[in-house]
Coordinates of C-alpha atoms in Angstrom, one line a residue:
Chain O
M1 CA -14.6 -13.1 10.6
L2 CA -14.1 -14.4 7.1
R3 CA -14.8 -18.1 6.7
R4 CA -11.8 -18.5 4.4
D5 CA -8.9 -16.2 3.6
V6 CA -9.3 -14.1 0.5
A7 CA -6.6 -12.5 -1.7
I8 CA -6.4 -10.0 -4.5
V9 CA -4.8 -11.4 -7.5
G10 CA -5.4 -8.8 -10.2
V11 CA -5.9 -5.0 -10.4
G12 CA -6.6 -2.5 -13.2
M13 CA -7.7 1.0 -13.6
T14 CA -8.1 3.7 -16.3
R15 CA -6.5 7.0 -16.2
F16 CA -8.7 9.4 -14.2
G17 CA -9.7 12.8 -15.7
E18 CA -12.1 14.5 -18.1
L19 CA -12.2 11.7 -20.6
W20 CA -14.5 13.1 -23.2
E21 CA -13.8 10.4 -25.8
R22 CA -14.6 7.5 -23.5
S23 CA -18.0 6.2 -22.6
F24 CA -19.2 4.7 -19.3
D25 CA -19.0 1.2 -20.6
D26 CA -15.6 1.8 -22.3
L27 CA -14.1 2.9 -19.0
F28 CA -15.4 -0.2 -17.1
V29 CA -14.2 -2.6 -19.8
E30 CA -10.8 -1.1 -20.0
A31 CA -10.3 -1.4 -16.2
G32 CA -11.7 -4.9 -16.1
L33 CA -9.5 -6.1 -19.0
E34 CA -6.4 -4.7 -17.3
A35 CA -7.3 -6.5 -14.1
L36 CA -7.8 -9.8 -16.0
E37 CA -4.5 -9.4 -17.8
D38 CA -2.8 -8.6 -14.5
A39 CA -4.1 -11.9 -13.1
G40 CA -3.3 -13.8 -16.2
M41 CA -6.9 -14.6 -16.8
G42 CA -9.0 -14.7 -20.0
G43 CA -12.3 -13.9 -18.5
D44 CA -14.0 -17.3 -18.3
E45 CA -12.7 -17.7 -14.8
I46 CA -14.9 -14.8 -13.4
E47 CA -18.0 -16.3 -11.7
A48 CA -19.6 -13.0 -10.5
M49 CA -19.2 -9.3 -10.5
Y50 CA -20.0 -6.4 -8.2
V51 CA -20.0 -2.9 -9.6
G52 CA -19.8 0.3 -7.5
N53 CA -21.6 3.2 -9.1
M54 CA -23.2 6.2 -7.4
S55 CA -25.5 7.7 -10.0
A56 CA -25.4 6.5 -13.6
G57 CA -29.1 7.4 -13.6
R58 CA -28.4 11.1 -13.2
F59 CA -24.9 11.3 -14.8
I60 CA -25.7 9.3 -18.0
D61 CA -29.5 8.7 -17.7
Q62 CA -28.8 4.9 -17.4
E63 CA -30.0 2.6 -14.7
H64 CA -29.6 -1.2 -14.7
V65 CA -25.9 -0.8 -15.2
A66 CA -24.8 -4.1 -13.7
S67 CA -26.2 -6.1 -16.6
L68 CA -25.1 -3.4 -19.1
I69 CA -21.5 -4.0 -17.8
A70 CA -21.8 -7.8 -17.9
D71 CA -23.0 -7.4 -21.5
R72 CA -20.3 -5.0 -22.6
S73 CA -17.7 -7.1 -20.9
G74 CA -18.8 -10.3 -22.7
L75 CA -19.4 -11.9 -19.4
T76 CA -23.2 -12.7 -19.5
P77 CA -24.8 -14.8 -18.0
I78 CA -22.7 -14.5 -14.8
P79 CA -24.5 -12.6 -12.0
C80 CA -23.5 -8.9 -11.9
T81 CA -24.7 -6.7 -9.0
R82 CA -24.6 -2.9 -8.6
V83 CA -24.0 -1.6 -5.1
E84 CA -24.5 2.0 -4.2
A85 CA -23.4 4.0 -1.1
A86 CA -22.7 7.4 -2.7
C87 CA -18.9 7.9 -2.9
A88 CA -18.3 4.7 -0.9
S89 CA -19.9 2.6 -3.7
G90 CA -16.5 1.3 -4.9
G91 CA -15.3 0.2 -1.5
L92 CA -18.6 -1.5 -0.9
A93 CA -18.3 -3.4 -4.2
V94 CA -14.9 -4.7 -3.1
R95 CA -16.3 -5.7 0.2
Q96 CA -19.2 -7.6 -1.4
A97 CA -16.8 -9.5 -3.7
I98 CA -14.7 -10.4 -0.6
L99 CA -17.7 -11.6 1.3
A100 CA -19.0 -13.6 -1.7
V101 CA -15.6 -15.4 -2.0
A102 CA -15.2 -15.8 1.8
S103 CA -18.7 -17.4 2.0
G104 CA -17.7 -20.1 -0.4
M105 CA -20.4 -19.2 -2.9
Y106 CA -17.9 -18.2 -5.6
D107 CA -14.1 -18.6 -6.1
I108 CA -13.3 -15.9 -8.5
V109 CA -15.1 -12.6 -8.4
L110 CA -14.4 -9.2 -10.0
A111 CA -15.2 -6.0 -8.1
G112 CA -15.3 -2.8 -10.2
G113 CA -16.3 0.8 -9.8
V114 CA -17.1 3.3 -12.5
E115 CA -18.4 6.8 -12.9
K116 CA -18.9 9.0 -15.9
M117 CA -19.4 12.5 -14.5
T118 CA -18.4 14.9 -17.3
D119 CA -21.3 14.2 -19.7
V120 CA -23.4 16.7 -17.6
T121 CA -22.7 20.3 -16.7
T122 CA -20.9 21.2 -13.4
E123 CA -24.2 22.4 -12.0
E124 CA -25.9 19.1 -12.7
A125 CA -22.9 17.2 -11.3
T126 CA -23.0 19.4 -8.2
A127 CA -26.8 18.7 -7.8
T128 CA -26.2 15.0 -8.3
L129 CA -23.5 14.8 -5.7
A130 CA -25.7 16.7 -3.2
T131 CA -28.1 13.7 -3.4
A132 CA -25.7 11.9 -1.1
S133 CA -26.8 14.4 1.6
D134 CA -30.2 14.5 3.2
Q135 CA -32.3 15.9 0.4
E136 CA -35.3 17.0 2.5
W137 CA -33.5 18.5 5.5
E138 CA -30.1 19.6 4.2
A139 CA -30.2 20.2 0.4
F140 CA -33.6 21.8 0.7
H141 CA -32.0 24.7 2.6
G142 CA -29.4 25.4 -0.2
I143 CA -26.7 23.1 1.3
T144 CA -24.1 21.9 -1.2
F145 CA -21.6 19.2 -0.7
P146 CA -18.7 21.5 -0.2
S147 CA -20.7 23.5 2.3
L148 CA -21.2 20.3 4.5
Y149 CA -17.5 19.7 4.7
A150 CA -17.0 23.4 5.1
M151 CA -19.1 23.2 8.3
I152 CA -17.1 20.3 9.5
A153 CA -14.0 22.4 8.9
R154 CA -15.4 25.4 10.6
R155 CA -16.2 23.5 13.8
H156 CA -12.8 21.7 13.7
M157 CA -11.1 25.1 13.5
Y158 CA -13.3 26.3 16.4
E159 CA -12.7 23.3 18.7
Y160 CA -9.1 22.4 17.9
G161 CA -7.5 25.6 16.6
T162 CA -7.0 24.1 13.1
T163 CA -5.9 26.9 10.8
R164 CA -6.5 27.8 7.2
E165 CA -2.9 26.8 6.4
H166 CA -3.4 23.4 8.0
L167 CA -6.3 22.8 5.6
A168 CA -4.1 23.5 2.6
L169 CA -1.5 20.9 3.5
P170 CA -3.2 17.6 2.4
P171 CA -4.0 19.0 -1.1
V172 CA -0.4 20.2 -1.5
K173 CA 1.0 16.8 -0.5
N174 CA -1.5 15.0 -2.7
H175 CA -0.7 17.0 -5.8
R176 CA 3.0 16.4 -5.2
N177 CA 2.3 12.6 -5.0
A178 CA 0.2 12.7 -8.1
T179 CA 3.1 14.0 -10.2
K180 CA 4.5 10.5 -9.7
N181 CA 1.2 8.8 -10.8
P182 CA 0.8 8.5 -14.6
K183 CA -2.9 7.8 -14.2
A184 CA -3.7 10.9 -12.0
Q185 CA -5.9 13.7 -13.2
F186 CA -3.7 16.5 -11.9
Q187 CA 0.0 15.7 -12.4
F188 CA 1.3 19.1 -11.2
E189 CA 2.3 20.6 -7.9
I190 CA 0.4 23.4 -6.1
T191 CA 1.5 25.6 -3.2
V192 CA -0.1 26.5 0.1
E193 CA -0.4 30.1 -1.2
Q194 CA -2.2 28.9 -4.3
V195 CA -4.7 26.9 -2.2
I196 CA -5.3 29.8 0.2
E197 CA -5.8 32.3 -2.7
S198 CA -7.9 30.0 -4.9
P199 CA -11.6 31.1 -5.3
L200 CA -13.9 30.5 -2.4
V201 CA -16.4 27.7 -2.9
A202 CA -18.0 27.4 0.6
D203 CA -16.1 29.3 3.3
P204 CA -13.6 28.3 4.5
L205 CA -13.1 25.8 1.7
R206 CA -11.7 27.0 -1.6
L207 CA -11.4 25.5 -5.1
L208 CA -8.1 23.8 -4.3
D209 CA -9.5 22.2 -1.2
C210 CA -12.0 20.3 -3.3
S211 CA -11.6 17.0 -5.3
P212 CA -12.5 17.4 -9.0
V213 CA -15.3 16.0 -11.1
S214 CA -13.8 13.0 -13.0
D215 CA -14.4 10.1 -15.3
G216 CA -12.8 6.7 -14.6
A217 CA -13.0 3.1 -13.6
A218 CA -11.1 0.6 -11.6
A219 CA -11.3 -3.2 -11.0
V220 CA -9.9 -5.8 -8.8
I221 CA -10.1 -9.6 -8.9
V222 CA -10.5 -11.6 -5.6
C223 CA -10.1 -15.3 -5.0
P224 CA -9.5 -17.7 -2.1
L225 CA -5.9 -17.3 -0.8
E226 CA -5.2 -21.0 -1.3
M227 CA -5.8 -20.5 -5.1
A228 CA -4.0 -17.2 -5.4
K229 CA -0.6 -18.5 -6.4
E230 CA -2.2 -19.8 -9.6
F231 CA -2.6 -16.3 -10.8
T232 CA 0.2 -14.2 -9.2
D233 CA 3.5 -14.4 -7.5
T234 CA 2.5 -11.7 -5.1
P235 CA -1.0 -12.2 -3.7
I236 CA -2.2 -9.5 -1.4
V237 CA -4.3 -11.0 1.4
V238 CA -7.4 -9.3 2.8
R239 CA -6.7 -9.0 6.6
A240 CA -9.9 -7.0 7.3
T241 CA -13.1 -5.8 5.7
A242 CA -15.3 -3.5 7.8
Q243 CA -18.2 -1.2 7.1
A244 CA -20.2 1.2 9.4
S245 CA -23.1 3.6 9.0
D246 CA -24.0 6.9 10.6
S247 CA -26.8 9.5 10.3
I248 CA -26.9 10.8 6.7
A249 CA -27.3 14.4 7.9
L250 CA -24.6 16.2 9.9
H251 CA -27.2 17.7 12.2
D252 CA -28.1 14.3 13.6
R253 CA -24.6 13.7 15.0
D254 CA -23.3 14.4 18.5
D255 CA -19.9 15.6 17.2
I256 CA -19.5 16.8 13.6
T257 CA -15.7 17.1 13.8
T258 CA -15.4 13.3 13.7
L259 CA -16.9 10.7 11.3
K260 CA -18.2 8.1 13.8
A261 CA -18.6 5.6 11.0
T262 CA -14.8 5.9 10.3
V263 CA -14.1 5.3 14.0
E264 CA -16.4 2.3 14.2
A265 CA -15.2 0.7 10.9
A266 CA -11.6 1.3 11.8
K267 CA -12.0 -0.3 15.2
T268 CA -13.6 -3.4 13.7
A269 CA -10.9 -3.6 11.0
Y270 CA -8.0 -3.2 13.4
K271 CA -9.5 -5.9 15.6
Q272 CA -10.1 -8.3 12.6
A273 CA -6.6 -7.8 11.3
G274 CA -5.0 -7.9 14.8
V275 CA -3.0 -4.7 14.0
E276 CA -2.7 -1.2 15.5
P277 CA -2.9 2.0 13.6
E278 CA 0.9 2.4 14.0
D279 CA 1.4 -0.9 12.1
V280 CA 0.0 0.6 8.9
D281 CA 2.7 1.5 6.4
V282 CA 0.5 3.0 3.7
A283 CA -3.1 4.3 3.6
E284 CA -5.4 5.6 0.9
V285 CA -7.9 7.7 2.7
H286 CA -11.0 9.6 1.5
D287 CA -9.9 13.2 0.9
C288 CA -12.9 14.5 -1.1
F289 CA -12.1 17.8 0.6
S290 CA -8.9 18.9 2.5
I291 CA -10.7 18.8 5.9
A292 CA -11.8 15.2 5.1
E293 CA -8.2 14.0 5.1
L294 CA -7.4 15.8 8.3
V295 CA -10.4 14.3 10.0
A296 CA -9.6 10.8 8.5
V297 CA -6.1 10.5 9.9
E298 CA -7.5 11.4 13.3
D299 CA -10.5 9.0 13.1
L300 CA -8.3 6.2 11.8
G301 CA -6.1 6.6 14.9
F302 CA -3.0 7.8 13.1
V303 CA -2.9 10.9 15.3
E304 CA -4.9 12.1 18.4
K305 CA -8.1 14.0 17.7
G306 CA -7.4 17.6 16.8
E307 CA -3.7 17.1 16.1
A308 CA -3.9 16.4 12.4
G309 CA -3.0 19.9 11.3
E310 CA 0.3 20.0 13.2
A311 CA 1.1 16.4 12.1
Y312 CA 0.8 17.5 8.4
H313 CA 3.0 20.5 9.2
D314 CA 5.6 18.0 10.5
G315 CA 5.4 15.9 7.3
M316 CA 4.2 12.8 9.0
F317 CA 2.2 11.5 6.1
E318 CA 4.6 11.9 3.2
I319 CA 5.7 9.0 0.9
D320 CA 9.1 8.9 2.5
S321 CA 7.8 9.3 6.1
D322 CA 8.8 6.6 8.5
Y323 CA 5.3 6.8 10.0
V324 CA 2.5 6.2 7.5
A325 CA 2.3 7.4 3.9
V326 CA -1.1 8.8 3.2
N327 CA -2.5 9.0 -0.3
P328 CA 0.7 8.2 -2.2
S329 CA -1.5 7.9 -5.3
G330 CA -2.5 11.6 -5.1
G331 CA -5.8 10.8 -3.3
L332 CA -9.1 11.9 -4.6
K333 CA -7.9 15.4 -4.7
A334 CA -5.2 15.0 -7.3
K335 CA -5.6 11.5 -8.7
G336 CA -9.3 12.3 -9.4
H337 CA -12.6 11.3 -7.9
P338 CA -15.0 9.4 -10.3
V339 CA -17.2 8.7 -7.3
G340 CA -18.2 5.1 -7.9
A341 CA -14.6 4.1 -8.9
S342 CA -12.7 5.9 -6.1
G343 CA -13.0 3.2 -3.5
V344 CA -11.8 0.5 -5.9
A345 CA -8.9 2.6 -7.1
Q346 CA -7.8 3.0 -3.5
V347 CA -7.5 -0.8 -3.3
V348 CA -5.6 -0.8 -6.7
E349 CA -3.1 1.6 -5.2
I350 CA -2.6 -0.3 -2.0
V351 CA -2.1 -3.6 -3.9
E352 CA 0.5 -2.0 -6.1
Q353 CA 2.2 -0.5 -3.1
L354 CA 2.3 -3.8 -1.2
R355 CA 3.6 -5.7 -4.3
G356 CA 6.4 -3.1 -4.6
E357 CA 5.2 -2.0 -8.0
A358 CA 4.2 1.6 -7.4
G359 CA 7.1 3.1 -9.3
K360 CA 8.3 6.6 -8.3
R361 CA 5.7 6.8 -5.5
Q362 CA 6.6 3.5 -3.9
V363 CA 6.5 3.5 -0.1
D364 CA 9.7 1.7 1.0
G365 CA 9.1 -1.7 2.5
A366 CA 5.3 -1.3 2.7
E367 CA 3.8 -4.5 4.2
I368 CA 0.5 -3.4 5.7
G369 CA -1.9 -1.1 3.8
L370 CA -5.3 0.4 4.6
T371 CA -8.1 1.8 2.5
H372 CA -10.8 4.2 3.8
N373 CA -13.8 5.1 1.6
V374 CA -16.5 7.5 2.7
G375 CA -20.0 7.9 1.4
G376 CA -21.6 11.3 1.6
S377 CA -20.6 13.3 4.7
G378 CA -19.9 10.0 6.6
G379 CA -23.2 8.1 6.4
T380 CA -21.2 5.1 5.1
V381 CA -17.6 4.2 5.7
V382 CA -15.7 1.1 4.4
V383 CA -12.3 0.3 5.7
H384 CA -10.1 -2.5 4.4
I385 CA -6.7 -3.7 5.6
F386 CA -4.4 -5.7 3.3
E387 CA -1.0 -7.4 3.7
R388 CA 1.5 -9.1 1.5
A389 CA 0.9 -12.8 1.6
D390 CA 4.3 -14.2 0.4
Chain G
M1 CA -36.7 18.9 -4.4
G2 CA -38.9 16.0 -5.4
G3 CA -42.2 17.7 -6.1
V4 CA -45.4 18.8 -4.5
P5 CA -46.3 15.7 -2.3
R6 CA -42.9 15.5 -0.8
F7 CA -42.9 19.1 0.3
W8 CA -46.6 19.1 1.4
R9 CA -46.0 16.1 3.7
S10 CA -43.7 18.1 5.9
I11 CA -45.3 21.6 5.8
D12 CA -46.3 21.5 9.5
N13 CA -42.7 20.8 10.5
R14 CA -41.2 23.3 8.1
Y15 CA -43.7 26.2 8.7
R16 CA -44.3 25.8 12.4
L17 CA -41.1 24.1 13.6
I18 CA -42.9 21.0 14.9
G19 CA -40.4 18.3 16.1
T20 CA -40.9 15.1 18.0
R21 CA -40.1 14.0 21.5
C22 CA -39.7 10.4 22.7
K23 CA -41.9 9.8 25.7
N24 CA -39.5 7.1 26.9
C25 CA -36.1 8.8 26.9
G26 CA -37.3 12.4 26.6
E27 CA -34.9 13.4 23.7
V28 CA -36.3 15.9 21.3
F29 CA -35.8 15.5 17.5
F30 CA -35.9 17.9 14.7
P31 CA -36.3 17.0 11.8
P32 CA -39.1 14.8 13.2
R33 CA -38.5 11.1 13.5
V34 CA -41.1 8.3 13.4
V35 CA -38.9 6.0 15.6
C36 CA -36.7 7.1 18.5
P37 CA -33.1 6.1 17.5
N38 CA -32.3 5.5 21.2
C39 CA -35.3 3.5 22.2
R40 CA -36.6 2.1 18.9
S41 CA -39.6 -0.1 19.6
D42 CA -39.6 0.8 23.3
G43 CA -40.1 4.5 22.5
E44 CA -43.2 6.4 21.6
M45 CA -43.1 9.7 19.8
E46 CA -45.2 12.8 20.4
E47 CA -45.2 16.1 18.6
V48 CA -43.4 19.0 20.2
Q49 CA -43.4 22.7 19.4
L50 CA -39.9 24.1 19.3
S51 CA -39.1 27.7 20.3
G52 CA -37.0 28.6 17.3
R53 CA -34.3 30.1 19.5
G54 CA -30.7 28.8 19.4
E55 CA -27.2 29.6 18.4
V56 CA -24.9 28.9 15.5
Y57 CA -23.0 25.6 16.0
T58 CA -21.1 25.8 12.7
Y59 CA -21.6 27.6 9.4
S60 CA -20.4 28.2 5.8
V61 CA -21.1 30.7 3.1
V62 CA -22.2 29.1 -0.2
R63 CA -20.5 30.9 -3.1
V64 CA -21.3 28.2 -5.8
P65 CA -25.1 27.7 -5.4
P66 CA -27.2 24.8 -6.6
E67 CA -30.0 25.2 -9.1
G68 CA -32.8 27.3 -7.6
F69 CA -30.6 29.3 -5.3
E70 CA -28.7 31.3 -7.9
D71 CA -30.1 34.7 -6.9
K72 CA -29.3 34.2 -3.2
A73 CA -25.6 33.5 -3.4
P74 CA -23.5 34.2 -1.5
Y75 CA -25.7 33.0 1.4
V76 CA -25.0 31.7 4.9
V77 CA -25.9 28.1 5.8
A78 CA -25.5 26.8 9.3
V79 CA -26.1 24.0 11.7
V80 CA -28.1 25.7 14.5
K81 CA -28.2 24.3 18.0
L82 CA -31.8 24.8 19.2
E83 CA -32.3 25.6 22.9
E84 CA -34.4 22.4 23.3
G85 CA -31.3 20.4 22.2
P86 CA -31.5 19.3 18.6
L87 CA -29.2 20.5 15.8
V88 CA -30.9 21.7 12.7
T89 CA -29.6 22.7 9.2
A90 CA -30.9 26.0 7.9
M91 CA -30.0 29.2 6.0
I92 CA -29.1 32.3 8.1
V93 CA -30.9 35.3 6.5
D94 CA -31.1 39.0 7.1
C95 CA -27.3 39.3 7.7
E96 CA -24.0 39.8 6.0
P97 CA -21.7 36.7 5.9
G98 CA -19.2 38.5 8.2
E99 CA -21.7 38.9 11.0
I100 CA -22.0 35.2 11.7
D101 CA -19.7 33.2 13.9
V102 CA -19.9 30.0 16.0
G103 CA -22.1 30.9 19.0
T104 CA -24.0 33.7 17.3
P105 CA -27.6 33.8 18.8
V106 CA -30.3 33.2 16.2
E107 CA -34.1 33.0 16.0
A108 CA -36.4 31.3 13.4
V109 CA -38.1 33.4 10.8
F110 CA -40.4 32.5 7.9
R111 CA -38.9 32.8 4.4
R112 CA -39.4 32.0 0.8
I113 CA -36.2 30.0 0.3
S114 CA -36.1 28.9 -3.3
E115 CA -37.6 29.8 -6.7
D116 CA -40.3 27.7 -8.3
G117 CA -38.6 25.0 -10.4
E118 CA -39.9 22.9 -13.2
D119 CA -42.8 21.6 -11.0
G120 CA -44.1 25.1 -10.2
V121 CA -43.6 24.9 -6.4
I122 CA -42.4 27.9 -4.5
Y123 CA -40.7 26.6 -1.4
Y124 CA -41.1 28.4 2.0
S125 CA -39.5 27.4 5.2
L126 CA -38.4 28.5 8.6
E127 CA -34.9 29.7 8.4
F128 CA -32.9 31.7 11.0
R129 CA -31.7 35.3 11.5
P130 CA -29.3 36.8 14.1
V131 CA -31.1 38.0 17.3
R132 CA -30.7 41.8 17.2
E133 CA -30.3 43.8 20.5
G134 CA -33.2 46.0 21.4

């Protein structure tokens, strides 16, 4: 349990997309400044920073990025720490900031995430993303990241009768939601037919089942709940922070149709928060591939195992659903997936939703929100639950 | 794939399909493990020769290959369930993509799997092929 309650008092993010004109450091600074402005801070208040980043070493040939970021932000000499868990790096950075404040070590901490993926070729980006899998026993055999999720999809179809059309439904919903998000990479709709007819990447997954390569950054500012009103009228309280690990390779799991780390992290998070899955009004879940969102809503307990496809068919996860809205931001698929930033951007979206500031994509009366951030094919999962504090 | 030493260390496992078995709980592992994840410090590992027979547990067809696999695409990758129990990731060779399904019986076969990259290593490994009748 947290030793003291923690709230989020400021959020910021860049637009996501192919941002050729922006550098790695530019992106982080822009998101950080927006979060400071949102919290009414100048910058002197920040006592420490955590930065989620998967692979600056391979994407921009730069390691030691934590100090780089403190430097470019004008925040030296405060401690700045990089955390890495592949695509869950951002969620993990938020969690580290929460723990640092909850422990009493610091009062005001900034958690950010950043990735600059488009300075390299698509082949290099693909190879870099594959380092999140088991290099010696998966990637060695020609495995790519899409093919790992494709094998999850194939087995899910075999065991539960999930269809090719079911797979297309999360991307279609997420593109529709992204048309209402001015910061999303793809602000246009797609149809089920377009998904099913898009080029094969790794059977049965096609191009429009896959999240894109993106640039972007996001940042949040956390502080003790008792201080939160100094910075905002609508503090968002952290009700749960949970993290779980699992085997890095699919072949070391008993059941590859479920991400056990999601199940474990969610169980811990629901218990910490004292809520049930049906209490969640809005969720940002990790939809790096279409099948990932279907598996996520099952593993988070929103539907029974194997029933996600039909639930999507019934529109259970739309913004105007009276059940739970899933990925109102457009998700990784349509908002974009700068891997180190994605987990932080999920928190930004949930904070805006719970404040009632999500504009055209606002989920009516949202009070409890959840974020779900996955590293690799499920080797790391971070789940957070948030609630309005006022 | 990380150069010569990294490949050389696991040649026995890759070429001869040597796994490990925990003497305490009896579970067989491939890829080999130093510590049994069930028994940890109570376990003790021994090497075990695997038969190389199994069936396809799940599969995909890679259409967008990584560097070093360009001339093989499209190719089938799979998680194979070995008859001794463990699941293993491998390529399925000597077949057309349409021939493979969940449950297809397969057997291990020695193959050159990727071209020599910058470090000059040509990678060989046991992969799998469908078991043919007769």
